[in-house]
mmCIF file of C-alpha atoms and ligand atoms in Angstrom:
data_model
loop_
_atom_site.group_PDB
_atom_site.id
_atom_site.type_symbol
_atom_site.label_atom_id
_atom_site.label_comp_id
_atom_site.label_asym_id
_atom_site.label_seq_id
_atom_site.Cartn_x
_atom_site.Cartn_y
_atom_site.Cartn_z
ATOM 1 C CA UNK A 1 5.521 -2.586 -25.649
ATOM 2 C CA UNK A 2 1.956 -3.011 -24.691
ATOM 3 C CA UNK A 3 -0.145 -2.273 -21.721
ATOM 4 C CA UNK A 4 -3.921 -2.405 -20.182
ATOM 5 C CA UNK A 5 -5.024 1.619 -20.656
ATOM 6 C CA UNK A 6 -8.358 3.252 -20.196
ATOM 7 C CA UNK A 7 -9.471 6.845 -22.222
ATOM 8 C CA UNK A 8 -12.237 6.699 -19.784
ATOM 9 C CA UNK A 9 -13.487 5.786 -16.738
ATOM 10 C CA UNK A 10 -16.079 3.240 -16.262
ATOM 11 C CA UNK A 11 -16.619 -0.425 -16.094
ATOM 12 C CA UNK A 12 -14.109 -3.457 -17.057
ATOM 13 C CA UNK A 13 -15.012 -2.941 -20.801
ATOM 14 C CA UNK A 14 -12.984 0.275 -20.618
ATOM 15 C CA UNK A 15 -9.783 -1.471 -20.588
ATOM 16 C CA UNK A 16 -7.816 -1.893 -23.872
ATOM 17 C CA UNK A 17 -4.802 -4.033 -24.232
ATOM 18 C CA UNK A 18 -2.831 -1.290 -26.536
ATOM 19 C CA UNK A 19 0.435 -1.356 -28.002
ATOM 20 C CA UNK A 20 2.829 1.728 -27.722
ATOM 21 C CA UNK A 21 6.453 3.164 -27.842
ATOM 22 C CA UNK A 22 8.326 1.688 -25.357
ATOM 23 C CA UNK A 23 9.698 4.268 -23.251
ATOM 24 C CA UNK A 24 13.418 5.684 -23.369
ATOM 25 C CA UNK A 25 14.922 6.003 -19.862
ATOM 26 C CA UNK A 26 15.758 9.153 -18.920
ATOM 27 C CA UNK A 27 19.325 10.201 -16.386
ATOM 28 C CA UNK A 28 18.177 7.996 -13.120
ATOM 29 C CA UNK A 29 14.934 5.922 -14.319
ATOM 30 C CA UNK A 30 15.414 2.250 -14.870
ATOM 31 C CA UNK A 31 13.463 0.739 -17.995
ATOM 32 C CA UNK A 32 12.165 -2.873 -16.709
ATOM 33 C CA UNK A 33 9.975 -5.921 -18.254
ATOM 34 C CA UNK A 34 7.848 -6.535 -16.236
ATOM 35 C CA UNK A 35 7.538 -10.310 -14.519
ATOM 36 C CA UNK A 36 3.836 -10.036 -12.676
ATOM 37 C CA UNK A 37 1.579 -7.350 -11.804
ATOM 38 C CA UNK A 38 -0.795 -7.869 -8.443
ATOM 39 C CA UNK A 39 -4.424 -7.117 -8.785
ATOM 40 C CA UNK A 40 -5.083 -4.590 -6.478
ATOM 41 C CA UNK A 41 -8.754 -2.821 -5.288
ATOM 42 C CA UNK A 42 -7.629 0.180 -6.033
ATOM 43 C CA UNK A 43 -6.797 -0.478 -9.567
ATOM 44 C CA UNK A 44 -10.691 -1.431 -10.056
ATOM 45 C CA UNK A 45 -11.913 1.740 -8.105
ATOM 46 C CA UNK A 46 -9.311 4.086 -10.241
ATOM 47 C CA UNK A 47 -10.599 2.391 -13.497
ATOM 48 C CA UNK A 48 -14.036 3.381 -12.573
ATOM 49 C CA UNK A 49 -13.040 6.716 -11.244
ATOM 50 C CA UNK A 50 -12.453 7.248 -7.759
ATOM 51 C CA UNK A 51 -9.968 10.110 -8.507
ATOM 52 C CA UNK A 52 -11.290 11.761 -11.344
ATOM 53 C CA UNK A 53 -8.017 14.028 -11.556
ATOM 54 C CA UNK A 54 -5.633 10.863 -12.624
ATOM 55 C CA UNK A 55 -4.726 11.701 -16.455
ATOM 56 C CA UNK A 56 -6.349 9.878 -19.201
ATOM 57 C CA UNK A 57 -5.417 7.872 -21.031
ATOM 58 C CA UNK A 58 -3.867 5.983 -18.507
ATOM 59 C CA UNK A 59 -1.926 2.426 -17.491
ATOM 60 C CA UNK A 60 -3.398 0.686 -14.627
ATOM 61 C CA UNK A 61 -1.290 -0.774 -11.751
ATOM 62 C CA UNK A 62 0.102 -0.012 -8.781
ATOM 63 C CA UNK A 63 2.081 -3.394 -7.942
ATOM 64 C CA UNK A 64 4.761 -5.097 -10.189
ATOM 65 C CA UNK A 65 8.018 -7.017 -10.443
ATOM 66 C CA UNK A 66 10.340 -7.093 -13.069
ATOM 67 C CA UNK A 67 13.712 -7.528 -14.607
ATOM 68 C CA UNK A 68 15.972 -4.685 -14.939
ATOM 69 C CA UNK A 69 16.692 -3.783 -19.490
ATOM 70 C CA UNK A 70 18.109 -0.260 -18.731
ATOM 71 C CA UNK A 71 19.334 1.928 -16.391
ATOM 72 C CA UNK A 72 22.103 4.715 -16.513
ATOM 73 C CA UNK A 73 22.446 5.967 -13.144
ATOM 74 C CA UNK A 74 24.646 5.774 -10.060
ATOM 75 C CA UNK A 75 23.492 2.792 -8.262
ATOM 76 C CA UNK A 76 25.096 -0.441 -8.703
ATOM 77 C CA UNK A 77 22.596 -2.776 -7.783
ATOM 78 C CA UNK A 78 20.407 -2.495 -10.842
ATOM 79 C CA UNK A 79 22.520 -4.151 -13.600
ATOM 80 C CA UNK A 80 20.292 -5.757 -16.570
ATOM 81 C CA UNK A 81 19.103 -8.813 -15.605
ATOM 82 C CA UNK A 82 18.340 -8.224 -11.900
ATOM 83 C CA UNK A 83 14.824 -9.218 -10.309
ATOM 84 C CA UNK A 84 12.973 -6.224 -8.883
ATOM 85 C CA UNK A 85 10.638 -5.150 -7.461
ATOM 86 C CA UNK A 86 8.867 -1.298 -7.380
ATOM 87 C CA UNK A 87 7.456 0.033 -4.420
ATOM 88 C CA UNK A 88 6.081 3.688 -3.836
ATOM 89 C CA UNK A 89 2.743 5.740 -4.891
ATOM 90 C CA UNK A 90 4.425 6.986 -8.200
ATOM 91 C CA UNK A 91 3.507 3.826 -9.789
ATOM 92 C CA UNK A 92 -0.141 3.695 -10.418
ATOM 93 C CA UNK A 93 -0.894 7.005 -9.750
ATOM 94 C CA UNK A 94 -0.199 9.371 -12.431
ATOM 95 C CA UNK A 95 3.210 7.176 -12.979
ATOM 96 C CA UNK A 96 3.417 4.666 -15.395
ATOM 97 C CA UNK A 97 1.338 1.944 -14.589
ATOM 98 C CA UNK A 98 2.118 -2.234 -14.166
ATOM 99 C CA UNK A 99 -0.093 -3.324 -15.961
ATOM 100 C CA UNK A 100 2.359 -3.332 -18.993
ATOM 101 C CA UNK A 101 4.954 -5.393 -20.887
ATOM 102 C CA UNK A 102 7.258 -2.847 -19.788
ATOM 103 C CA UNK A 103 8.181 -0.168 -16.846
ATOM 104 C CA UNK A 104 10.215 3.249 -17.079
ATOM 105 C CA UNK A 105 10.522 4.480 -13.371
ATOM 106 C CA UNK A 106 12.565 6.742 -11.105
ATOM 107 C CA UNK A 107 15.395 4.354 -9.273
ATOM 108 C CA UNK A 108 14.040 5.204 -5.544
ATOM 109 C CA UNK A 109 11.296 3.304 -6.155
ATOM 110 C CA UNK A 110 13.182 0.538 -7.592
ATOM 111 C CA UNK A 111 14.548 -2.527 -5.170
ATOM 112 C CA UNK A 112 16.586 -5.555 -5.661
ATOM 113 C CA UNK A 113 14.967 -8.891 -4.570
ATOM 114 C CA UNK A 114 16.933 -11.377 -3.176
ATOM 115 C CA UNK A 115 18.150 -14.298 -5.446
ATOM 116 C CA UNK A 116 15.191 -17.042 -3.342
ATOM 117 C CA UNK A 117 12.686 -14.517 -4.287
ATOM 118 C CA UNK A 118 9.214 -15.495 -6.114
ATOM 119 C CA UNK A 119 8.801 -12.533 -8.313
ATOM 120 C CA UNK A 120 5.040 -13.766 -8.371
ATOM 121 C CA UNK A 121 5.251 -13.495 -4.444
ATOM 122 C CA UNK A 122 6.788 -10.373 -3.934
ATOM 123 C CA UNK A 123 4.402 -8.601 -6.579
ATOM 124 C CA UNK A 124 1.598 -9.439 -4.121
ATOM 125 C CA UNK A 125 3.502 -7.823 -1.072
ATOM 126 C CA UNK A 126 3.682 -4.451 -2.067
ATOM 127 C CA UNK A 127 0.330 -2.017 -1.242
ATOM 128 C CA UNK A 128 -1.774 -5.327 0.507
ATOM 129 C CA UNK A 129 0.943 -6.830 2.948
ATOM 130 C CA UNK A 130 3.021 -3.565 3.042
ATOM 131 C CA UNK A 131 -0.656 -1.629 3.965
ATOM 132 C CA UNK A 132 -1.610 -4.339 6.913
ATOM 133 C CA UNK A 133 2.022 -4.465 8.461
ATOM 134 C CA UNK A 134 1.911 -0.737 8.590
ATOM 135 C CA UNK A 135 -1.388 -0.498 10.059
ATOM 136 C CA UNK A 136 -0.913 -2.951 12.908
ATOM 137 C CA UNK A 137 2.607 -2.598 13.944
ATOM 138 C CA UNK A 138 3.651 1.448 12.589
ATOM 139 C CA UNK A 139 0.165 3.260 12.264
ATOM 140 C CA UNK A 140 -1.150 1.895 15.554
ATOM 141 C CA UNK A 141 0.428 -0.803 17.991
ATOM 142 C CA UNK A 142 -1.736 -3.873 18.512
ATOM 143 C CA UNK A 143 -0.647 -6.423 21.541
ATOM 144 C CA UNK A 144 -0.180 -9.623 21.701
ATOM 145 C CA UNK A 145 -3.507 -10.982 23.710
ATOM 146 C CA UNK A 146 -5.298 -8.837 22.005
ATOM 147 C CA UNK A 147 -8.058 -9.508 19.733
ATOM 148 C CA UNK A 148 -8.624 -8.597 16.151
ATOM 149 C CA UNK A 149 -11.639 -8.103 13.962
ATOM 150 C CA UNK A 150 -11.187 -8.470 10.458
ATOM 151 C CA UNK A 151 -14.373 -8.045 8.255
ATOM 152 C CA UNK A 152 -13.770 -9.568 4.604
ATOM 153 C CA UNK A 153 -11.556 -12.221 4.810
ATOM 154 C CA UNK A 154 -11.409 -12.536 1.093
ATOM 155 C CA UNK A 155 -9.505 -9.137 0.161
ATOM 156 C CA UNK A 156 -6.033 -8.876 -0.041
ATOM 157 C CA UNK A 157 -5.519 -6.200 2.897
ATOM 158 C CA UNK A 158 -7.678 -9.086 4.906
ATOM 159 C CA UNK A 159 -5.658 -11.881 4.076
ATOM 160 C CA UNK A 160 -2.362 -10.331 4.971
ATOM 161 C CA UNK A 161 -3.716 -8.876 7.725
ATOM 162 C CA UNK A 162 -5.170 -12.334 9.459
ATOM 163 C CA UNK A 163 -1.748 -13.639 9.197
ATOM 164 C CA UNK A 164 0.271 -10.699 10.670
ATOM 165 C CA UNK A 165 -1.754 -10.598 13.275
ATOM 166 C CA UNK A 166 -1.892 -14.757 14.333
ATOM 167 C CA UNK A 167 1.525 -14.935 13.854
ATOM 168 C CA UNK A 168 2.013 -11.551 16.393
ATOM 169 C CA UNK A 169 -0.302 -13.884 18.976
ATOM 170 C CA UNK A 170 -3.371 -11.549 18.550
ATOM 171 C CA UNK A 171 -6.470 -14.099 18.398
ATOM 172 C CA UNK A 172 -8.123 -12.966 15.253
ATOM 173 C CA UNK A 173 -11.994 -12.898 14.716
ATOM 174 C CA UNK A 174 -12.803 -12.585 10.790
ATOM 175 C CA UNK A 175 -16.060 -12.191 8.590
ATOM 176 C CA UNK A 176 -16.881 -13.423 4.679
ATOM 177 C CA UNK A 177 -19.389 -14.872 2.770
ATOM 178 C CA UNK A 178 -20.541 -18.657 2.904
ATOM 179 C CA UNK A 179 -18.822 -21.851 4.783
ATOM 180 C CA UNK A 180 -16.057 -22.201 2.212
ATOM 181 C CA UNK A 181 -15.033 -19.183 2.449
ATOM 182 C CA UNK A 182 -14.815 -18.909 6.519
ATOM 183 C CA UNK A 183 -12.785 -22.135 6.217
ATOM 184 C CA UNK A 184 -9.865 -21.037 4.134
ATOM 185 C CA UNK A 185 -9.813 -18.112 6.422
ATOM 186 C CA UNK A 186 -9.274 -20.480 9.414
ATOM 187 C CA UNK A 187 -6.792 -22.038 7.573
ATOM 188 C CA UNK A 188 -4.698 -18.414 7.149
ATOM 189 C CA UNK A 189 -5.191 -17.939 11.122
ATOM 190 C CA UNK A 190 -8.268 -16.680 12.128
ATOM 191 C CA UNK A 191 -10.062 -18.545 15.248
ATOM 192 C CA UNK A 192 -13.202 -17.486 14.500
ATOM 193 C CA UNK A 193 -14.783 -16.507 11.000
ATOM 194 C CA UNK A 194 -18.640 -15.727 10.821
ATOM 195 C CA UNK A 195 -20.959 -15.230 7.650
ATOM 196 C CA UNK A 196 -21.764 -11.726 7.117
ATOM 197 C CA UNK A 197 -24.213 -12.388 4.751
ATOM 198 C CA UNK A 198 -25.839 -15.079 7.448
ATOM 199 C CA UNK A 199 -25.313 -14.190 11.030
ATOM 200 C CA UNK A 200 -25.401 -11.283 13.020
ATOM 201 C CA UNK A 201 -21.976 -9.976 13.139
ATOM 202 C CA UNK A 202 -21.979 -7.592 16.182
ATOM 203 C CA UNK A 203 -23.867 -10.654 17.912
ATOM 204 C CA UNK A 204 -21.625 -13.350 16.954
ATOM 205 C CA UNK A 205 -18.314 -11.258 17.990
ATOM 206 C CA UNK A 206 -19.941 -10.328 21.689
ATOM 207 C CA UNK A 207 -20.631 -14.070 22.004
ATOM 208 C CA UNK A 208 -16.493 -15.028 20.954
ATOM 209 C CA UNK A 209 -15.613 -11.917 23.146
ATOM 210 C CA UNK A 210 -17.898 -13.009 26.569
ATOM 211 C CA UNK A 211 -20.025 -10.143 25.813
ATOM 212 C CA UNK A 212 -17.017 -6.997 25.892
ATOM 213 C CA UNK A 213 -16.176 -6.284 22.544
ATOM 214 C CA UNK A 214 -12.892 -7.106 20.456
ATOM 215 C CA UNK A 215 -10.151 -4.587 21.010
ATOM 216 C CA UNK A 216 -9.453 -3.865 17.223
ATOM 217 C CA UNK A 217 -10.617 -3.502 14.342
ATOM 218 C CA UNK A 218 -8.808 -3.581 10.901
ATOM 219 C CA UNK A 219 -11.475 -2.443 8.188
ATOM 220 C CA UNK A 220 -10.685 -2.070 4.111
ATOM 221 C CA UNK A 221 -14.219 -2.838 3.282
ATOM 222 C CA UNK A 222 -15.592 0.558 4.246
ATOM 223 C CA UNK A 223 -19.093 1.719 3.823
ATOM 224 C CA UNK A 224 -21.873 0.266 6.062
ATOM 225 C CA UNK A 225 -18.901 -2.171 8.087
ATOM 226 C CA UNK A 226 -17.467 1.078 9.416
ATOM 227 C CA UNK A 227 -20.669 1.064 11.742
ATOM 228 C CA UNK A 228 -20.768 -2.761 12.202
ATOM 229 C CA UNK A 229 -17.273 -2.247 13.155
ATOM 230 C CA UNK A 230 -18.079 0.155 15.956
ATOM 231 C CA UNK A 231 -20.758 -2.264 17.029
ATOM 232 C CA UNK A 232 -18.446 -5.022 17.348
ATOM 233 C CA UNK A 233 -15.653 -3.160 19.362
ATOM 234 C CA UNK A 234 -15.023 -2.734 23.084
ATOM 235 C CA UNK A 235 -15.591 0.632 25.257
ATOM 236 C CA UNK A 236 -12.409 2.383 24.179
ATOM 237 C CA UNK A 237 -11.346 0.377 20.983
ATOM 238 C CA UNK A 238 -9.604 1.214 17.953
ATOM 239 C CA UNK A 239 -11.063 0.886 14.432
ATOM 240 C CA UNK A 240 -8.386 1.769 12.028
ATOM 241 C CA UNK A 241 -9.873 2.480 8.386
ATOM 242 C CA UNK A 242 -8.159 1.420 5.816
ATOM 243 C CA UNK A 243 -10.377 1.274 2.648
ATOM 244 C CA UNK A 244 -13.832 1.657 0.631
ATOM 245 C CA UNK A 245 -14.374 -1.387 -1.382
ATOM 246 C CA UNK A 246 -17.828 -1.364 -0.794
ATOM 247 C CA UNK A 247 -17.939 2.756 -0.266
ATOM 248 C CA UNK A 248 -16.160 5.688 0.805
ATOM 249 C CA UNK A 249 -19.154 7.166 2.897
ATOM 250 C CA UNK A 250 -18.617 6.091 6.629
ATOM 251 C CA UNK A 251 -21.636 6.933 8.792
ATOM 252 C CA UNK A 252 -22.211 6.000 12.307
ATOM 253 C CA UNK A 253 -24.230 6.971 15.466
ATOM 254 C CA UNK A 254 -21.615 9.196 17.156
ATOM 255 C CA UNK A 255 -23.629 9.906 19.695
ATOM 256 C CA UNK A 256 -22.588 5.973 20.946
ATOM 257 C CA UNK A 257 -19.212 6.041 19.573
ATOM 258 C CA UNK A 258 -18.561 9.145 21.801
ATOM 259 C CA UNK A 259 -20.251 7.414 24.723
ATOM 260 C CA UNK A 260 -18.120 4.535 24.777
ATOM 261 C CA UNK A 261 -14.827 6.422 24.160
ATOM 262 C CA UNK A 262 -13.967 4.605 20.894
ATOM 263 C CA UNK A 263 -11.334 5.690 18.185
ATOM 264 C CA UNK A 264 -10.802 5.737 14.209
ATOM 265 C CA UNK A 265 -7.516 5.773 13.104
ATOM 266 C CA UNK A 266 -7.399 6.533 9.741
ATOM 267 C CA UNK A 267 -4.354 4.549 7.515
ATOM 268 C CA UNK A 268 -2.823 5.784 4.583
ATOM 269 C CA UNK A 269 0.287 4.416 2.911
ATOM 270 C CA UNK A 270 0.538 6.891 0.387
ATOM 271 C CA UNK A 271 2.794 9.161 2.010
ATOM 272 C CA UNK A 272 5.411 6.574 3.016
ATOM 273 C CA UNK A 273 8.321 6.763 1.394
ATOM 274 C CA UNK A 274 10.001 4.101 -0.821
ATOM 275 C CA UNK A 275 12.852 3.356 1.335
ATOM 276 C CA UNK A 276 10.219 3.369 4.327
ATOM 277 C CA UNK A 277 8.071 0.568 1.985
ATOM 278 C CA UNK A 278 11.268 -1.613 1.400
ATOM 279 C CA UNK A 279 11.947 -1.821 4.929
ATOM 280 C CA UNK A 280 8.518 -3.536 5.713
ATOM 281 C CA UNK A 281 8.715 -5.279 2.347
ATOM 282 C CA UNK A 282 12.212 -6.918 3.932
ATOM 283 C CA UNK A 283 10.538 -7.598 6.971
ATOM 284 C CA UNK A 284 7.382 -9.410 5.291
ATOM 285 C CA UNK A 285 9.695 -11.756 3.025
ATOM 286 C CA UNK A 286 11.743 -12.925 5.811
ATOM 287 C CA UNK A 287 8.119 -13.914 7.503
ATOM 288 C CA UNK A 288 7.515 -16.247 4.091
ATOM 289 C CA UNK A 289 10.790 -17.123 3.959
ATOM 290 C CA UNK A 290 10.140 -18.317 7.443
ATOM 291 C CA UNK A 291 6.530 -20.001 6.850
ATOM 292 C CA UNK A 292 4.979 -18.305 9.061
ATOM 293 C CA UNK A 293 3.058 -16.102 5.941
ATOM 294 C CA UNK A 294 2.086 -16.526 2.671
ATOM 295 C CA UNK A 295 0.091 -15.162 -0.460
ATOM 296 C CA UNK A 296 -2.803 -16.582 -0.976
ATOM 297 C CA UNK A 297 -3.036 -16.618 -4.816
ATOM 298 C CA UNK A 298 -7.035 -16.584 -6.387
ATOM 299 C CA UNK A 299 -5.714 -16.817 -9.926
ATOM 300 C CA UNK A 300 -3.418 -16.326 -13.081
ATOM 301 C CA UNK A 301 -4.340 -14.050 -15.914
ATOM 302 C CA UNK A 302 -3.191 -13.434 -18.890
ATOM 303 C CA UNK A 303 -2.134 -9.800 -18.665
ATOM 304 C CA UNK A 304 -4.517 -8.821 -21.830
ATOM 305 C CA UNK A 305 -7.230 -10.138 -20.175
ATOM 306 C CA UNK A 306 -7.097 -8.028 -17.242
ATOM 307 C CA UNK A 307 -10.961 -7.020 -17.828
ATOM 308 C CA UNK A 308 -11.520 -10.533 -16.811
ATOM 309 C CA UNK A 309 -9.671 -10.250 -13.416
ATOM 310 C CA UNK A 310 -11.209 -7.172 -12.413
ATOM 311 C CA UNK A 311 -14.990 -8.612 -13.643
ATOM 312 C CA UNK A 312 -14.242 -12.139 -10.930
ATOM 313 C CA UNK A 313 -13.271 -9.635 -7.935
ATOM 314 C CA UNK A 314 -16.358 -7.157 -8.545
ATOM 315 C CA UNK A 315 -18.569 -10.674 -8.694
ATOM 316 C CA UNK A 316 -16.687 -11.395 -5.187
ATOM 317 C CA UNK A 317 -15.328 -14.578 -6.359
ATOM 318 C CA UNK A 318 -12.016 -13.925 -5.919
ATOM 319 C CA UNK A 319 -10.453 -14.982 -2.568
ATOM 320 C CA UNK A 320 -6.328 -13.569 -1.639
ATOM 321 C CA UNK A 321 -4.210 -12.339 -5.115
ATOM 322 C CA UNK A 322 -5.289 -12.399 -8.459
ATOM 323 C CA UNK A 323 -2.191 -11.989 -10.833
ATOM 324 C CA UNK A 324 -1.089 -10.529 -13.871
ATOM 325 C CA UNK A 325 1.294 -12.240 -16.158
ATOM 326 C CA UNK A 326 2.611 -10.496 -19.239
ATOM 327 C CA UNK A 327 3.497 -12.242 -22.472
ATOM 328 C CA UNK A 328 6.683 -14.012 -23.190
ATOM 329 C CA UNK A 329 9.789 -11.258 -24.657
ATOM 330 C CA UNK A 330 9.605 -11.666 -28.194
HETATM 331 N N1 LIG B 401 -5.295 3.383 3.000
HETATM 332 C C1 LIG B 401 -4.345 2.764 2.315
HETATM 333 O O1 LIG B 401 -3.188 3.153 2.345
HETATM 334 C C2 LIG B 401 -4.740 1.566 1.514
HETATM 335 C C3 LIG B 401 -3.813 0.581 1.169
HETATM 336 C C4 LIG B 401 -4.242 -0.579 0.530
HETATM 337 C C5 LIG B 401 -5.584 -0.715 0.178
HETATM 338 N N2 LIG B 401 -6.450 0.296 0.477
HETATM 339 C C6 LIG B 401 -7.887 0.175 0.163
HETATM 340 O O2 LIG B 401 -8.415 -0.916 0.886
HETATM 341 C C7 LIG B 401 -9.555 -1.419 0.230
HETATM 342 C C8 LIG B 401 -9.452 -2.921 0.101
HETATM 343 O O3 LIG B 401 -8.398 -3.268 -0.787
HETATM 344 P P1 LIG B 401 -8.141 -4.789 -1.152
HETATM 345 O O4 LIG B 401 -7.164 -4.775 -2.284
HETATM 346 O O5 LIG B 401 -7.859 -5.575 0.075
HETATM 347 O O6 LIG B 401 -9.604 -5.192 -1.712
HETATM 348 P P2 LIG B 401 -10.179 -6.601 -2.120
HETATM 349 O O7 LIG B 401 -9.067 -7.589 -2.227
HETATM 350 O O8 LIG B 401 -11.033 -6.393 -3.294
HETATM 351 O O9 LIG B 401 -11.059 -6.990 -0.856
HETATM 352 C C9 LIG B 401 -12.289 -6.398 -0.578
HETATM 353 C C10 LIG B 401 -13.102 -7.369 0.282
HETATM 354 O O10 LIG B 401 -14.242 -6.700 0.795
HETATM 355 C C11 LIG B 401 -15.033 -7.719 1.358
HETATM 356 N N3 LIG B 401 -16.456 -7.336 1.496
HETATM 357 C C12 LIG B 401 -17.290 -6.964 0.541
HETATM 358 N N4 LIG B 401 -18.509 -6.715 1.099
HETATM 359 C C13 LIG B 401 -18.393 -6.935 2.432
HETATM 360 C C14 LIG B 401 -19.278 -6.849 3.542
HETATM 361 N N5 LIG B 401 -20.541 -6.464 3.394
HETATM 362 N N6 LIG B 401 -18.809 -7.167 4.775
HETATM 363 C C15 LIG B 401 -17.526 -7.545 4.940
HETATM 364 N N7 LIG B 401 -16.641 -7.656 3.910
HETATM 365 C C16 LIG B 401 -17.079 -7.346 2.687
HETATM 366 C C17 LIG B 401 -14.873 -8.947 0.501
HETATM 367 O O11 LIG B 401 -14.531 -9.978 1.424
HETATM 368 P P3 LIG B 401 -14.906 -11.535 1.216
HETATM 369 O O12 LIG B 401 -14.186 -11.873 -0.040
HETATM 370 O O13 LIG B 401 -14.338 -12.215 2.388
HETATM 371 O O14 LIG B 401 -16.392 -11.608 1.132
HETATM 372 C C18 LIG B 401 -13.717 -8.551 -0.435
HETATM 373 O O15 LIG B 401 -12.805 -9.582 -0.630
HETATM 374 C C19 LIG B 401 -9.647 -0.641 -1.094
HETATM 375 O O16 LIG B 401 -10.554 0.432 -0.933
HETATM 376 C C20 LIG B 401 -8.229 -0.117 -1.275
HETATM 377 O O17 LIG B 401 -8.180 1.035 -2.095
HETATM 378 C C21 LIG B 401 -6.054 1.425 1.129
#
């Protein structure tokens, strides 16, 4: 098999499209080829070394389908041949990675799509769309007539989460960078999508919001956006923090925050289990199934060329999914 490792952290040149054993199953793992891996964030910010204690060498990845080779267990519903997909933190961290030809992974986090199912689709679902359901509808409860900020339209938490929340009837404000931009972000469901690299965000979101405030925010940007956030929210909003694509040091002046009886709910999918995962996954495919969502895809990459899909996100390029496609079987 082969599969994009790293013996250190650092930059895209890190990553090394090497070929090694393929795994042997052990009593309950399934061995699978994998069909797509999704591009995540986090793959770039664990490549570079956000949690120095993940062994190294590594395999990068945390989102994949594939098609069941082996498994020797007591489930029935993971015969060779069937489309899967994997969903839980084992995966990309410390686990075996997706970005790989091939997969050996514990059966609970192993799940049978249904037959109509894009494997190229339901790779995209699992952290991003899995992360924003969670956040809006389990983590915290957001109302319909409520309204939404979501800074970054670009990133995959953003995307997902701009749809979610139109299609809940939450009017959804949004930020990116340049016209273009803002306009496919209309097109996914926002109302309202300002320039953060042009206008004054806090300034354009009182003006949308008659001067109060929007009721939520849903941030995965993190650094300074956690204060701009704040800024842009109503006395007694809710900012829930998600990520730290562009930092993991949140400061603010809580000196105001306190004053105007705001809250930040911090959102973390890691501990949810795999059966908790499917459940939302199930939920989010009968929402494309439906039309009502979709999955925005940036671009296709050659899966030895993943360097080149994590360089196009870091330049901010990318807008929704970039994904992974390993070579043909032999
Ligand atoms: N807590 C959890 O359980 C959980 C789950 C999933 C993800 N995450 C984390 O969430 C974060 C985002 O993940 P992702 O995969 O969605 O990342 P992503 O696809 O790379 O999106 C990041 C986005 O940040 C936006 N951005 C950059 N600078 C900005 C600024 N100054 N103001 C506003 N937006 C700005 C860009 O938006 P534009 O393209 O529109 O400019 C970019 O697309 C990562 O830190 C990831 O690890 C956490």
């Amino acid at each position: 098999m082969h599969a994009i490792r790293h013996h250190r952290f650092g930059d895209p040149d890190v990553l090394r499209w090497e070929q090694m054993p393929t795994p042997e199953p052990g009593p309950g793992e399934v061995l699978l080829r994998v069909e797509a891996a999704a591009v995540n964030r986090y793959d770039l910010l664990s490549r570079a070394g956000i949690n120095p204690r993940l062994p190294l060498p590594r395999t990068v990845g945390i989102d994949c389908t594939g098609t069941v080779e082996h498994y020797d267990g007591p489930r029935t519903d993971l015969a060779p041949g069937t489309s899967v997909v994997v969903l839980g933190d084992r995966l990309g961290n410390g686990g075996p990675g997706a970005y790989a030809t091939h997969v050996c992974i514990t059966a609970d986090e192993v799940f049978p799509l249904p037959l109509d199912t894009c494997d190229i689709t339901a790779a995209c679902l699992g952290i991003p769309y899995v992360t924003a359901y969670y956040a809006l509808f389990q983590r915290h409860h957001i109302r319909p007539g409520e309204t939404l900020l979501v800074p970054g339209a670009g990133g995959s938490v953003a995307t997902a989460a701009i749809q979610l929340a139109h299609h809940a009837g939450i009017r959804v404000l949004a930020t990116s960078h340049g016209p273009a931009r803002c306009s496919r972000a209309r097109r996914l469901g926002a109302d309202e999508c300002f320039d953060y690299r042009a206008d004054d965000i806090p300034a354009q979101v009182r003006k949308a919001t008659d001067g109060r405030g929007v009721d939520v925010v849903i941030n995965a940007v993190g650094g300074d956006t956690i204060a701009q956030g704040l800024q842009c929210l109503r006395d007694r909003g809710r900012l829930l923090a998600i990520g730290s694509a562009q930092g993991r040091q949140f400061a603010f002046d809580g000196f105001r925050f306190l004053l105007r009886e705001q809250q930040v709910i911090g959102v973390n999918v890691t501990p949810l289990t795999p059966t908790r995962r499917f459940a939302i996954f199930q939920k989010l495919l009968a929402l494309i199934q439906a039309g009502h969502i979709t999955v925005p895809i940036d671009h296709f990459q050659p899966m030895a060329q993943a360097a080149e899909a994590h360089r196009r996100i870091e330049s901010g390029a990318a807008f929704g999914k970039t994904v992974l496609i390993p070579p043909p079987a032999p």
